[in-house]
Amino acid sequence: MTRSENIMSRWSRMKQQSARRAAPEDLSSDSKPIDAEAGDLNRATAAAPATDSPASPAFDPASLPPLHSITAGTDIRSFLGSNVPLDLTKAALRRAWVTDPAIRDFIGIAESQWDFNDPTAMPGFGPLSAGDVAGLAGLGKTEPTCGATTEAAGAEKVSATRQIDEIDRARAREYSLLAALLSRSPDAQMIEHLVRLSGDATPLGAAHAALGAAAASINPERIEREYFDLFVGLGRGELFPYASYYLTGYLYGRPLARVRETLKQLGLERTEGQGEPEDHAGVLFEVMAGLASGQIVAPGQTERTIFETHLEPWIGRFFSDLEHAQSAKFYACVGTLGRIFTEIETEAFSLSK
């Protein structure tokens, strides 16, 4: 190194010498860019797949269990195969999550979900009672059977004061019919009963006749497919028959918490294996059927309170959407029947005030 060569010049010279020694002698100046070579390699790999890799088996829908049979304990690994359509995999996962109480029933604290000015509006955040303190401190054990017995004894007294007439029995049958049709696709036996429906000149009678005619003209497989497209779907159905969705735009919202609190006051609990949350239209109609028939015993104004609080604000819009749904033919008649019946109930409850 000469005196005139500074440290940067020497570093540059040695760097160039090292690069010349490392370069291959036969490297042509017109070599292709790295990206081009990578592209050629990718095309070659795609054109000539490895012969020893096992081919994916053909997808057979009959090899999978029905989506409606999936529960929280079902092994859904068969839906996760690489040959299963992605939408079908998502539908199976959604069904497994909906039927799992640990996931389905979770309601966390969210903005605008509860009235934070009312400490009793949020389960677990209200004031503690003497019984709560004893239970938390391990000073005693609760006896739920005694509480249920006390409530049943009080219920019998309420039941004795109410007379169930023919109108109430007819209302209960109407609620039960709509609850069944909204909760599941009708089977062959139920379709036979629907075919025998007769009507009269009233709007409700005409709706009955139209439903019977639709049941007679549409085959059961088509009706089952229609129910799937409307309320289940691959990923999601066309409609969401939930109070939370129609009132807030979201599932599992504040309306669901209010329904659960109301049913808890009546001593009602979710049936084992019930996959839908309590603000589902079918569940609420089943509750109304039990109240109208007297099978669910409650104070006299309970029917009106539940209808006006948990059904009237949204159920008319839902049935109207069902009437005009793209996938609905048979269920369009169900929508018409539900809309007319709930309009009659709304007017009747308003007159009873």
mmCIF file of C-alpha atoms in Angstrom:
data_model
loop_
_atom_site.group_PDB
_atom_site.id
_atom_site.type_symbol
_atom_site.label_atom_id
_atom_site.label_comp_id
_atom_site.label_asym_id
_atom_site.label_seq_id
_atom_site.Cartn_x
_atom_site.Cartn_y
_atom_site.Cartn_z
ATOM 1 C CA MET A 1 0.000 0.000 0.000
ATOM 2 C CA THR A 2 1.390 3.383 -0.991
ATOM 3 C CA ARG A 3 1.225 6.378 1.246
ATOM 4 C CA SER A 4 -1.147 8.096 -1.136
ATOM 5 C CA GLU A 5 -3.669 5.214 -0.865
ATOM 6 C CA ASN A 6 -6.086 5.897 1.946
ATOM 7 C CA ILE A 7 -8.086 3.301 3.842
ATOM 8 C CA MET A 8 -11.237 3.613 1.664
ATOM 9 C CA SER A 9 -9.311 3.189 -1.580
ATOM 10 C CA ARG A 10 -7.554 0.103 -0.260
ATOM 11 C CA TRP A 11 -10.868 -1.383 0.905
ATOM 12 C CA SER A 12 -12.438 -0.814 -2.542
ATOM 13 C CA ARG A 13 -9.453 -2.390 -4.367
ATOM 14 C CA MET A 14 -9.429 -5.498 -2.204
ATOM 15 C CA LYS A 15 -13.216 -5.874 -2.557
ATOM 16 C CA GLN A 16 -12.953 -5.869 -6.369
ATOM 17 C CA GLN A 17 -10.089 -8.395 -6.353
ATOM 18 C CA SER A 18 -12.082 -10.744 -4.123
ATOM 19 C CA ALA A 19 -15.124 -10.508 -6.412
ATOM 20 C CA ARG A 20 -13.024 -11.323 -9.515
ATOM 21 C CA ARG A 21 -11.571 -14.432 -7.867
ATOM 22 C CA ALA A 22 -15.017 -15.685 -6.783
ATOM 23 C CA ALA A 23 -16.702 -15.233 -10.221
ATOM 24 C CA PRO A 24 -16.787 -18.367 -12.476
ATOM 25 C CA GLU A 25 -14.637 -18.096 -15.559
ATOM 26 C CA ASP A 26 -17.309 -19.366 -17.984
ATOM 27 C CA LEU A 27 -20.075 -16.975 -16.811
ATOM 28 C CA SER A 28 -21.515 -15.365 -19.923
ATOM 29 C CA SER A 29 -22.245 -11.667 -19.916
ATOM 30 C CA ASP A 30 -25.758 -12.177 -21.258
ATOM 31 C CA SER A 31 -26.938 -14.475 -18.447
ATOM 32 C CA LYS A 32 -30.611 -14.311 -17.579
ATOM 33 C CA PRO A 33 -31.797 -12.446 -14.472
ATOM 34 C CA ILE A 34 -32.407 -14.393 -11.320
ATOM 35 C CA ASP A 35 -36.132 -13.719 -11.516
ATOM 36 C CA ALA A 36 -36.313 -15.203 -15.011
ATOM 37 C CA GLU A 37 -34.481 -18.323 -13.919
ATOM 38 C CA ALA A 38 -36.820 -18.698 -10.953
ATOM 39 C CA GLY A 39 -39.793 -18.356 -13.275
ATOM 40 C CA ASP A 40 -38.424 -21.070 -15.563
ATOM 41 C CA LEU A 41 -37.865 -23.310 -12.574
ATOM 42 C CA ASN A 42 -41.410 -22.772 -11.321
ATOM 43 C CA ARG A 43 -42.857 -23.564 -14.756
ATOM 44 C CA ALA A 44 -40.774 -26.695 -15.018
ATOM 45 C CA THR A 45 -41.880 -27.808 -11.577
ATOM 46 C CA ALA A 46 -45.513 -27.228 -12.474
ATOM 47 C CA ALA A 47 -45.182 -29.031 -15.776
ATOM 48 C CA ALA A 48 -43.483 -32.083 -14.314
ATOM 49 C CA PRO A 49 -44.915 -32.909 -10.893
ATOM 50 C CA ALA A 50 -43.217 -35.479 -8.760
ATOM 51 C CA THR A 51 -44.404 -38.950 -9.652
ATOM 52 C CA ASP A 52 -43.959 -40.315 -6.161
ATOM 53 C CA SER A 53 -46.331 -37.813 -4.459
ATOM 54 C CA PRO A 54 -49.737 -39.336 -3.641
ATOM 55 C CA ALA A 55 -52.676 -37.861 -5.567
ATOM 56 C CA SER A 56 -55.454 -36.189 -3.556
ATOM 57 C CA PRO A 57 -58.494 -38.488 -3.308
ATOM 58 C CA ALA A 58 -61.626 -37.414 -5.145
ATOM 59 C CA PHE A 59 -64.190 -35.637 -2.966
ATOM 60 C CA ASP A 60 -67.271 -37.722 -2.164
ATOM 61 C CA PRO A 61 -70.026 -35.735 -0.338
ATOM 62 C CA ALA A 62 -71.648 -38.987 0.797
ATOM 63 C CA SER A 63 -68.577 -39.775 2.896
ATOM 64 C CA LEU A 64 -69.300 -36.844 5.222
ATOM 65 C CA PRO A 65 -71.997 -36.751 7.908
ATOM 66 C CA PRO A 66 -74.888 -34.266 7.450
ATOM 67 C CA LEU A 67 -74.116 -30.749 8.677
ATOM 68 C CA HIS A 68 -77.204 -30.677 10.905
ATOM 69 C CA SER A 69 -75.928 -33.749 12.770
ATOM 70 C CA ILE A 70 -72.797 -31.941 14.015
ATOM 71 C CA THR A 71 -72.733 -31.222 17.754
ATOM 72 C CA ALA A 72 -70.085 -29.922 20.139
ATOM 73 C CA GLY A 73 -68.686 -33.444 20.571
ATOM 74 C CA THR A 74 -68.630 -34.395 16.878
ATOM 75 C CA ASP A 75 -65.249 -35.206 15.313
ATOM 76 C CA ILE A 76 -65.191 -32.935 12.237
ATOM 77 C CA ARG A 77 -61.711 -33.856 11.023
ATOM 78 C CA SER A 78 -63.269 -35.414 7.929
ATOM 79 C CA PHE A 79 -64.398 -31.907 6.897
ATOM 80 C CA LEU A 80 -60.855 -30.547 7.147
ATOM 81 C CA GLY A 81 -59.341 -32.604 4.322
ATOM 82 C CA SER A 82 -57.610 -30.808 1.474
ATOM 83 C CA ASN A 83 -60.123 -32.246 -1.009
ATOM 84 C CA VAL A 84 -63.177 -30.848 0.824
ATOM 85 C CA PRO A 85 -64.518 -27.532 -0.592
ATOM 86 C CA LEU A 86 -63.551 -24.592 1.587
ATOM 87 C CA ASP A 87 -67.133 -23.378 1.996
ATOM 88 C CA LEU A 88 -68.208 -26.789 3.277
ATOM 89 C CA THR A 89 -65.312 -26.815 5.770
ATOM 90 C CA LYS A 90 -66.336 -23.378 7.027
ATOM 91 C CA ALA A 91 -69.977 -24.481 7.376
ATOM 92 C CA ALA A 92 -68.919 -27.496 9.456
ATOM 93 C CA LEU A 93 -66.723 -25.339 11.711
ATOM 94 C CA ARG A 94 -69.529 -22.812 12.148
ATOM 95 C CA ARG A 95 -71.972 -25.580 13.085
ATOM 96 C CA ALA A 96 -69.496 -27.032 15.614
ATOM 97 C CA TRP A 97 -68.957 -23.605 17.191
ATOM 98 C CA VAL A 98 -72.682 -22.793 17.335
ATOM 99 C CA THR A 99 -73.430 -26.067 19.135
ATOM 100 C CA ASP A 100 -70.602 -25.639 21.657
ATOM 101 C CA PRO A 101 -71.961 -23.768 24.717
ATOM 102 C CA ALA A 102 -68.490 -22.583 25.715
ATOM 103 C CA ILE A 103 -68.239 -20.633 22.444
ATOM 104 C CA ARG A 104 -71.894 -19.983 21.655
ATOM 105 C CA ASP A 105 -72.945 -18.619 25.031
ATOM 106 C CA PHE A 106 -69.968 -16.365 25.639
ATOM 107 C CA ILE A 107 -70.953 -12.704 25.852
ATOM 108 C CA GLY A 108 -68.060 -10.437 26.720
ATOM 109 C CA ILE A 109 -68.115 -6.759 27.670
ATOM 110 C CA ALA A 110 -68.508 -4.689 24.519
ATOM 111 C CA GLU A 111 -69.228 -1.042 23.817
ATOM 112 C CA SER A 112 -72.978 -0.239 23.839
ATOM 113 C CA GLN A 113 -73.815 -3.821 24.748
ATOM 114 C CA TRP A 114 -75.146 -3.147 28.245
ATOM 115 C CA ASP A 115 -76.464 -0.173 30.166
ATOM 116 C CA PHE A 116 -73.423 0.687 32.267
ATOM 117 C CA ASN A 117 -75.489 3.160 34.295
ATOM 118 C CA ASP A 118 -77.482 0.223 35.653
ATOM 119 C CA PRO A 119 -75.258 -2.138 37.704
ATOM 120 C CA THR A 120 -77.893 -4.880 37.586
ATOM 121 C CA ALA A 121 -77.951 -4.942 33.762
ATOM 122 C CA MET A 122 -74.715 -6.931 33.542
ATOM 123 C CA PRO A 123 -74.650 -10.472 34.962
ATOM 124 C CA GLY A 124 -71.928 -10.713 37.564
ATOM 125 C CA PHE A 125 -71.527 -6.952 38.003
ATOM 126 C CA GLY A 126 -74.490 -6.164 40.261
ATOM 127 C CA PRO A 127 -74.476 -5.810 44.050
ATOM 128 C CA LEU A 128 -73.840 -8.940 46.095
ATOM 129 C CA SER A 129 -76.597 -10.372 48.217
ATOM 130 C CA ALA A 130 -76.150 -12.214 51.492
ATOM 131 C CA GLY A 131 -76.632 -15.533 49.693
ATOM 132 C CA ASP A 132 -73.964 -14.620 47.121
ATOM 133 C CA VAL A 133 -71.453 -13.827 49.850
ATOM 134 C CA ALA A 134 -72.143 -17.120 51.619
ATOM 135 C CA GLY A 135 -71.666 -19.061 48.413
ATOM 136 C CA LEU A 136 -68.447 -17.251 47.469
ATOM 137 C CA ALA A 137 -67.020 -17.761 50.930
ATOM 138 C CA GLY A 138 -67.883 -21.469 50.910
ATOM 139 C CA LEU A 139 -70.171 -21.097 53.928
ATOM 140 C CA GLY A 140 -72.984 -23.083 52.400
ATOM 141 C CA LYS A 141 -74.155 -24.968 49.347
ATOM 142 C CA THR A 142 -77.037 -23.911 47.187
ATOM 143 C CA GLU A 143 -80.017 -26.231 46.834
ATOM 144 C CA PRO A 144 -81.401 -25.644 43.311
ATOM 145 C CA THR A 145 -83.974 -28.439 43.666
ATOM 146 C CA CYS A 146 -85.575 -26.698 46.627
ATOM 147 C CA GLY A 147 -85.804 -23.452 44.682
ATOM 148 C CA ALA A 148 -87.358 -25.254 41.700
ATOM 149 C CA THR A 149 -89.889 -26.922 43.969
ATOM 150 C CA THR A 150 -90.877 -23.584 45.477
ATOM 151 C CA GLU A 151 -91.289 -22.033 42.047
ATOM 152 C CA ALA A 152 -93.378 -24.990 40.862
ATOM 153 C CA ALA A 153 -95.693 -24.664 43.859
ATOM 154 C CA GLY A 154 -96.181 -20.985 43.101
ATOM 155 C CA ALA A 155 -96.708 -21.803 39.423
ATOM 156 C CA GLU A 156 -99.556 -24.168 40.235
ATOM 157 C CA LYS A 157 -101.377 -21.346 41.997
ATOM 158 C CA VAL A 158 -100.946 -19.104 38.947
ATOM 159 C CA SER A 159 -102.145 -21.894 36.637
ATOM 160 C CA ALA A 160 -105.313 -22.382 38.678
ATOM 161 C CA THR A 161 -106.323 -18.755 38.095
ATOM 162 C CA ARG A 162 -106.146 -18.912 34.295
ATOM 163 C CA GLN A 163 -108.584 -20.576 31.931
ATOM 164 C CA ILE A 164 -107.265 -21.806 28.581
ATOM 165 C CA ASP A 165 -109.993 -21.323 25.964
ATOM 166 C CA GLU A 166 -110.229 -22.486 22.349
ATOM 167 C CA ILE A 167 -108.671 -19.264 21.039
ATOM 168 C CA ASP A 168 -105.589 -19.768 23.202
ATOM 169 C CA ARG A 169 -105.292 -23.372 22.025
ATOM 170 C CA ALA A 170 -105.505 -22.211 18.389
ATOM 171 C CA ARG A 171 -102.851 -19.564 19.057
ATOM 172 C CA ALA A 172 -100.631 -22.195 20.664
ATOM 173 C CA ARG A 173 -100.964 -24.447 17.595
ATOM 174 C CA GLU A 174 -100.047 -21.551 15.313
ATOM 175 C CA TYR A 175 -96.989 -20.670 17.381
ATOM 176 C CA SER A 176 -95.960 -24.348 17.496
ATOM 177 C CA LEU A 177 -96.290 -24.714 13.717
ATOM 178 C CA LEU A 178 -94.151 -21.654 13.009
ATOM 179 C CA ALA A 179 -91.608 -22.671 15.667
ATOM 180 C CA ALA A 180 -91.211 -26.101 14.068
ATOM 181 C CA LEU A 181 -90.855 -24.719 10.528
ATOM 182 C CA LEU A 182 -88.268 -22.129 11.609
ATOM 183 C CA SER A 183 -86.248 -24.546 13.747
ATOM 184 C CA ARG A 184 -85.747 -27.309 11.174
ATOM 185 C CA SER A 185 -86.724 -28.481 7.736
ATOM 186 C CA PRO A 186 -90.050 -30.374 7.834
ATOM 187 C CA ASP A 187 -89.807 -34.142 7.473
ATOM 188 C CA ALA A 188 -92.100 -36.279 5.315
ATOM 189 C CA GLN A 189 -94.637 -36.826 8.099
ATOM 190 C CA MET A 190 -94.928 -33.112 8.828
ATOM 191 C CA ILE A 191 -95.297 -32.333 5.128
ATOM 192 C CA GLU A 192 -98.213 -34.776 4.961
ATOM 193 C CA HIS A 193 -99.932 -32.828 7.743
ATOM 194 C CA LEU A 194 -99.226 -29.525 5.974
ATOM 195 C CA VAL A 195 -100.781 -30.825 2.754
ATOM 196 C CA ARG A 196 -104.047 -31.349 4.644
ATOM 197 C CA LEU A 197 -104.171 -27.713 5.810
ATOM 198 C CA SER A 198 -107.396 -26.004 4.810
ATOM 199 C CA GLY A 199 -108.251 -22.326 4.753
ATOM 200 C CA ASP A 200 -111.122 -19.895 4.667
ATOM 201 C CA ALA A 201 -111.811 -16.408 3.349
ATOM 202 C CA THR A 202 -109.785 -14.648 6.050
ATOM 203 C CA PRO A 203 -106.172 -13.593 5.366
ATOM 204 C CA LEU A 204 -104.941 -16.154 7.896
ATOM 205 C CA GLY A 205 -107.061 -18.886 6.307
ATOM 206 C CA ALA A 206 -105.738 -17.987 2.846
ATOM 207 C CA ALA A 207 -102.183 -18.203 4.195
ATOM 208 C CA HIS A 208 -102.918 -21.693 5.538
ATOM 209 C CA ALA A 209 -104.276 -22.793 2.171
ATOM 210 C CA ALA A 210 -101.249 -21.392 0.326
ATOM 211 C CA LEU A 211 -98.860 -23.190 2.690
ATOM 212 C CA GLY A 212 -100.723 -26.473 2.169
ATOM 213 C CA ALA A 213 -100.618 -26.036 -1.606
ATOM 214 C CA ALA A 214 -96.878 -25.313 -1.512
ATOM 215 C CA ALA A 215 -96.260 -28.410 0.603
ATOM 216 C CA ALA A 216 -98.144 -30.509 -1.963
ATOM 217 C CA SER A 217 -96.373 -29.074 -5.029
ATOM 218 C CA ILE A 218 -92.739 -28.974 -3.832
ATOM 219 C CA ASN A 219 -90.834 -32.197 -3.150
ATOM 220 C CA PRO A 220 -89.326 -32.703 0.345
ATOM 221 C CA GLU A 221 -85.738 -32.626 -0.951
ATOM 222 C CA ARG A 222 -86.342 -29.201 -2.461
ATOM 223 C CA ILE A 223 -87.848 -27.932 0.805
ATOM 224 C CA GLU A 224 -84.872 -29.272 2.767
ATOM 225 C CA ARG A 225 -82.459 -27.579 0.362
ATOM 226 C CA GLU A 226 -84.463 -24.361 0.643
ATOM 227 C CA TYR A 227 -84.209 -24.398 4.433
ATOM 228 C CA PHE A 228 -80.447 -24.996 4.182
ATOM 229 C CA ASP A 229 -79.928 -22.083 1.760
ATOM 230 C CA LEU A 230 -82.067 -19.731 3.851
ATOM 231 C CA PHE A 231 -80.908 -20.436 7.390
ATOM 232 C CA VAL A 232 -77.672 -22.483 7.263
ATOM 233 C CA GLY A 233 -75.805 -22.035 3.982
ATOM 234 C CA LEU A 234 -72.183 -22.674 3.141
ATOM 235 C CA GLY A 235 -70.608 -20.185 5.514
ATOM 236 C CA ARG A 236 -73.875 -18.357 6.247
ATOM 237 C CA GLY A 237 -77.522 -18.483 5.255
ATOM 238 C CA GLU A 238 -79.499 -15.856 3.392
ATOM 239 C CA LEU A 239 -81.390 -14.814 6.554
ATOM 240 C CA PHE A 240 -80.569 -14.559 10.255
ATOM 241 C CA PRO A 241 -83.719 -15.296 12.330
ATOM 242 C CA TYR A 242 -82.292 -13.742 15.515
ATOM 243 C CA ALA A 243 -83.500 -10.763 17.529
ATOM 244 C CA SER A 244 -79.912 -9.622 18.113
ATOM 245 C CA TYR A 245 -79.205 -9.406 14.390
ATOM 246 C CA TYR A 246 -82.373 -7.495 13.494
ATOM 247 C CA LEU A 247 -82.099 -5.078 16.423
ATOM 248 C CA THR A 248 -78.327 -4.452 16.521
ATOM 249 C CA GLY A 249 -76.864 -5.839 13.309
ATOM 250 C CA TYR A 250 -74.777 -8.367 15.254
ATOM 251 C CA LEU A 251 -75.299 -11.869 16.638
ATOM 252 C CA TYR A 252 -75.188 -12.658 20.369
ATOM 253 C CA GLY A 253 -75.831 -9.047 21.366
ATOM 254 C CA ARG A 254 -77.730 -7.287 24.117
ATOM 255 C CA PRO A 255 -81.181 -8.549 22.969
ATOM 256 C CA LEU A 256 -79.994 -12.120 23.603
ATOM 257 C CA ALA A 257 -78.928 -11.202 27.135
ATOM 258 C CA ARG A 258 -82.375 -9.687 27.769
ATOM 259 C CA VAL A 259 -84.161 -12.803 26.460
ATOM 260 C CA ARG A 260 -82.031 -15.032 28.689
ATOM 261 C CA GLU A 261 -82.813 -12.910 31.717
ATOM 262 C CA THR A 262 -86.555 -13.082 30.974
ATOM 263 C CA LEU A 263 -86.507 -16.855 30.519
ATOM 264 C CA LYS A 264 -84.463 -17.237 33.678
ATOM 265 C CA GLN A 265 -87.176 -15.399 35.617
ATOM 266 C CA LEU A 266 -89.691 -17.930 34.244
ATOM 267 C CA GLY A 267 -87.476 -20.813 35.336
ATOM 268 C CA LEU A 268 -86.822 -21.882 31.729
ATOM 269 C CA GLU A 269 -83.482 -23.331 30.643
ATOM 270 C CA ARG A 270 -82.042 -24.341 27.307
ATOM 271 C CA THR A 271 -82.936 -27.877 26.240
ATOM 272 C CA GLU A 272 -80.004 -30.281 26.068
ATOM 273 C CA GLY A 273 -78.732 -30.409 22.495
ATOM 274 C CA GLN A 274 -80.413 -27.132 21.479
ATOM 275 C CA GLY A 275 -77.937 -25.468 19.145
ATOM 276 C CA GLU A 276 -79.640 -22.117 18.610
ATOM 277 C CA PRO A 277 -79.444 -19.179 21.045
ATOM 278 C CA GLU A 278 -82.586 -18.134 22.870
ATOM 279 C CA ASP A 279 -83.283 -15.098 20.661
ATOM 280 C CA HIS A 280 -83.872 -17.367 17.642
ATOM 281 C CA ALA A 281 -87.391 -16.881 16.256
ATOM 282 C CA GLY A 282 -88.146 -20.601 16.570
ATOM 283 C CA VAL A 283 -87.165 -20.663 20.241
ATOM 284 C CA LEU A 284 -89.227 -17.576 21.075
ATOM 285 C CA PHE A 285 -92.254 -18.959 19.228
ATOM 286 C CA GLU A 286 -91.913 -22.220 21.140
ATOM 287 C CA VAL A 287 -91.968 -20.246 24.395
ATOM 288 C CA MET A 288 -95.060 -18.346 23.239
ATOM 289 C CA ALA A 289 -96.749 -21.647 22.354
ATOM 290 C CA GLY A 290 -96.076 -22.972 25.843
ATOM 291 C CA LEU A 291 -97.466 -19.814 27.435
ATOM 292 C CA ALA A 292 -100.595 -19.776 25.255
ATOM 293 C CA SER A 293 -101.354 -23.443 25.944
ATOM 294 C CA GLY A 294 -100.663 -23.175 29.666
ATOM 295 C CA GLN A 295 -97.780 -25.668 29.558
ATOM 296 C CA ILE A 296 -95.504 -22.845 30.728
ATOM 297 C CA VAL A 297 -97.060 -21.342 33.832
ATOM 298 C CA ALA A 298 -96.530 -17.613 34.351
ATOM 299 C CA PRO A 299 -98.375 -14.488 35.507
ATOM 300 C CA GLY A 300 -101.177 -13.242 33.270
ATOM 301 C CA GLN A 301 -99.288 -10.467 31.446
ATOM 302 C CA THR A 302 -96.198 -12.552 30.662
ATOM 303 C CA GLU A 303 -97.331 -13.430 27.130
ATOM 304 C CA ARG A 304 -97.850 -9.807 26.180
ATOM 305 C CA THR A 305 -94.612 -8.722 27.830
ATOM 306 C CA ILE A 306 -92.510 -11.309 25.992
ATOM 307 C CA PHE A 307 -94.221 -10.630 22.662
ATOM 308 C CA GLU A 308 -93.963 -6.830 22.887
ATOM 309 C CA THR A 309 -90.412 -6.854 24.277
ATOM 310 C CA HIS A 310 -88.690 -9.662 22.399
ATOM 311 C CA LEU A 311 -90.739 -10.242 19.215
ATOM 312 C CA GLU A 312 -92.788 -7.258 18.094
ATOM 313 C CA PRO A 313 -89.803 -4.890 17.476
ATOM 314 C CA TRP A 314 -88.330 -7.134 14.741
ATOM 315 C CA ILE A 315 -90.355 -10.236 13.856
ATOM 316 C CA GLY A 316 -92.487 -8.451 11.241
ATOM 317 C CA ARG A 317 -89.380 -7.398 9.309
ATOM 318 C CA PHE A 318 -88.008 -10.928 9.470
ATOM 319 C CA PHE A 319 -91.172 -12.510 8.060
ATOM 320 C CA SER A 320 -91.324 -9.861 5.337
ATOM 321 C CA ASP A 321 -87.715 -10.660 4.397
ATOM 322 C CA LEU A 322 -88.616 -14.356 4.347
ATOM 323 C CA GLU A 323 -91.552 -13.673 2.003
ATOM 324 C CA HIS A 324 -89.238 -11.984 -0.502
ATOM 325 C CA ALA A 325 -86.084 -14.078 -0.013
ATOM 326 C CA GLN A 326 -84.410 -15.189 -3.225
ATOM 327 C CA SER A 327 -84.193 -18.841 -2.140
ATOM 328 C CA ALA A 328 -87.763 -19.032 -0.792
ATOM 329 C CA LYS A 329 -90.707 -20.758 -2.470
ATOM 330 C CA PHE A 330 -92.184 -22.978 0.221
ATOM 331 C CA TYR A 331 -90.756 -20.718 2.948
ATOM 332 C CA ALA A 332 -92.187 -17.633 1.256
ATOM 333 C CA CYS A 333 -95.579 -19.053 2.278
ATOM 334 C CA VAL A 334 -94.222 -19.567 5.797
ATOM 335 C CA GLY A 335 -93.203 -15.903 5.792
ATOM 336 C CA THR A 336 -96.690 -14.808 4.734
ATOM 337 C CA LEU A 337 -98.328 -16.950 7.416
ATOM 338 C CA GLY A 338 -95.950 -15.654 10.093
ATOM 339 C CA ARG A 339 -96.415 -12.021 9.088
ATOM 340 C CA ILE A 340 -100.219 -12.219 9.127
ATOM 341 C CA PHE A 341 -100.333 -14.137 12.399
ATOM 342 C CA THR A 342 -97.959 -11.754 14.222
ATOM 343 C CA GLU A 343 -99.951 -8.771 12.928
ATOM 344 C CA ILE A 344 -103.075 -10.310 14.493
ATOM 345 C CA GLU A 345 -101.189 -10.935 17.757
ATOM 346 C CA THR A 346 -99.873 -7.364 17.800
ATOM 347 C CA GLU A 347 -103.364 -5.926 17.406
ATOM 348 C CA ALA A 348 -104.835 -8.315 20.012
ATOM 349 C CA PHE A 349 -102.203 -7.475 22.621
ATOM 350 C CA SER A 350 -102.638 -3.741 22.016
ATOM 351 C CA LEU A 351 -106.386 -4.055 22.654
ATOM 352 C CA SER A 352 -105.822 -5.964 25.915
ATOM 353 C CA LYS A 353 -103.935 -3.131 27.587
#
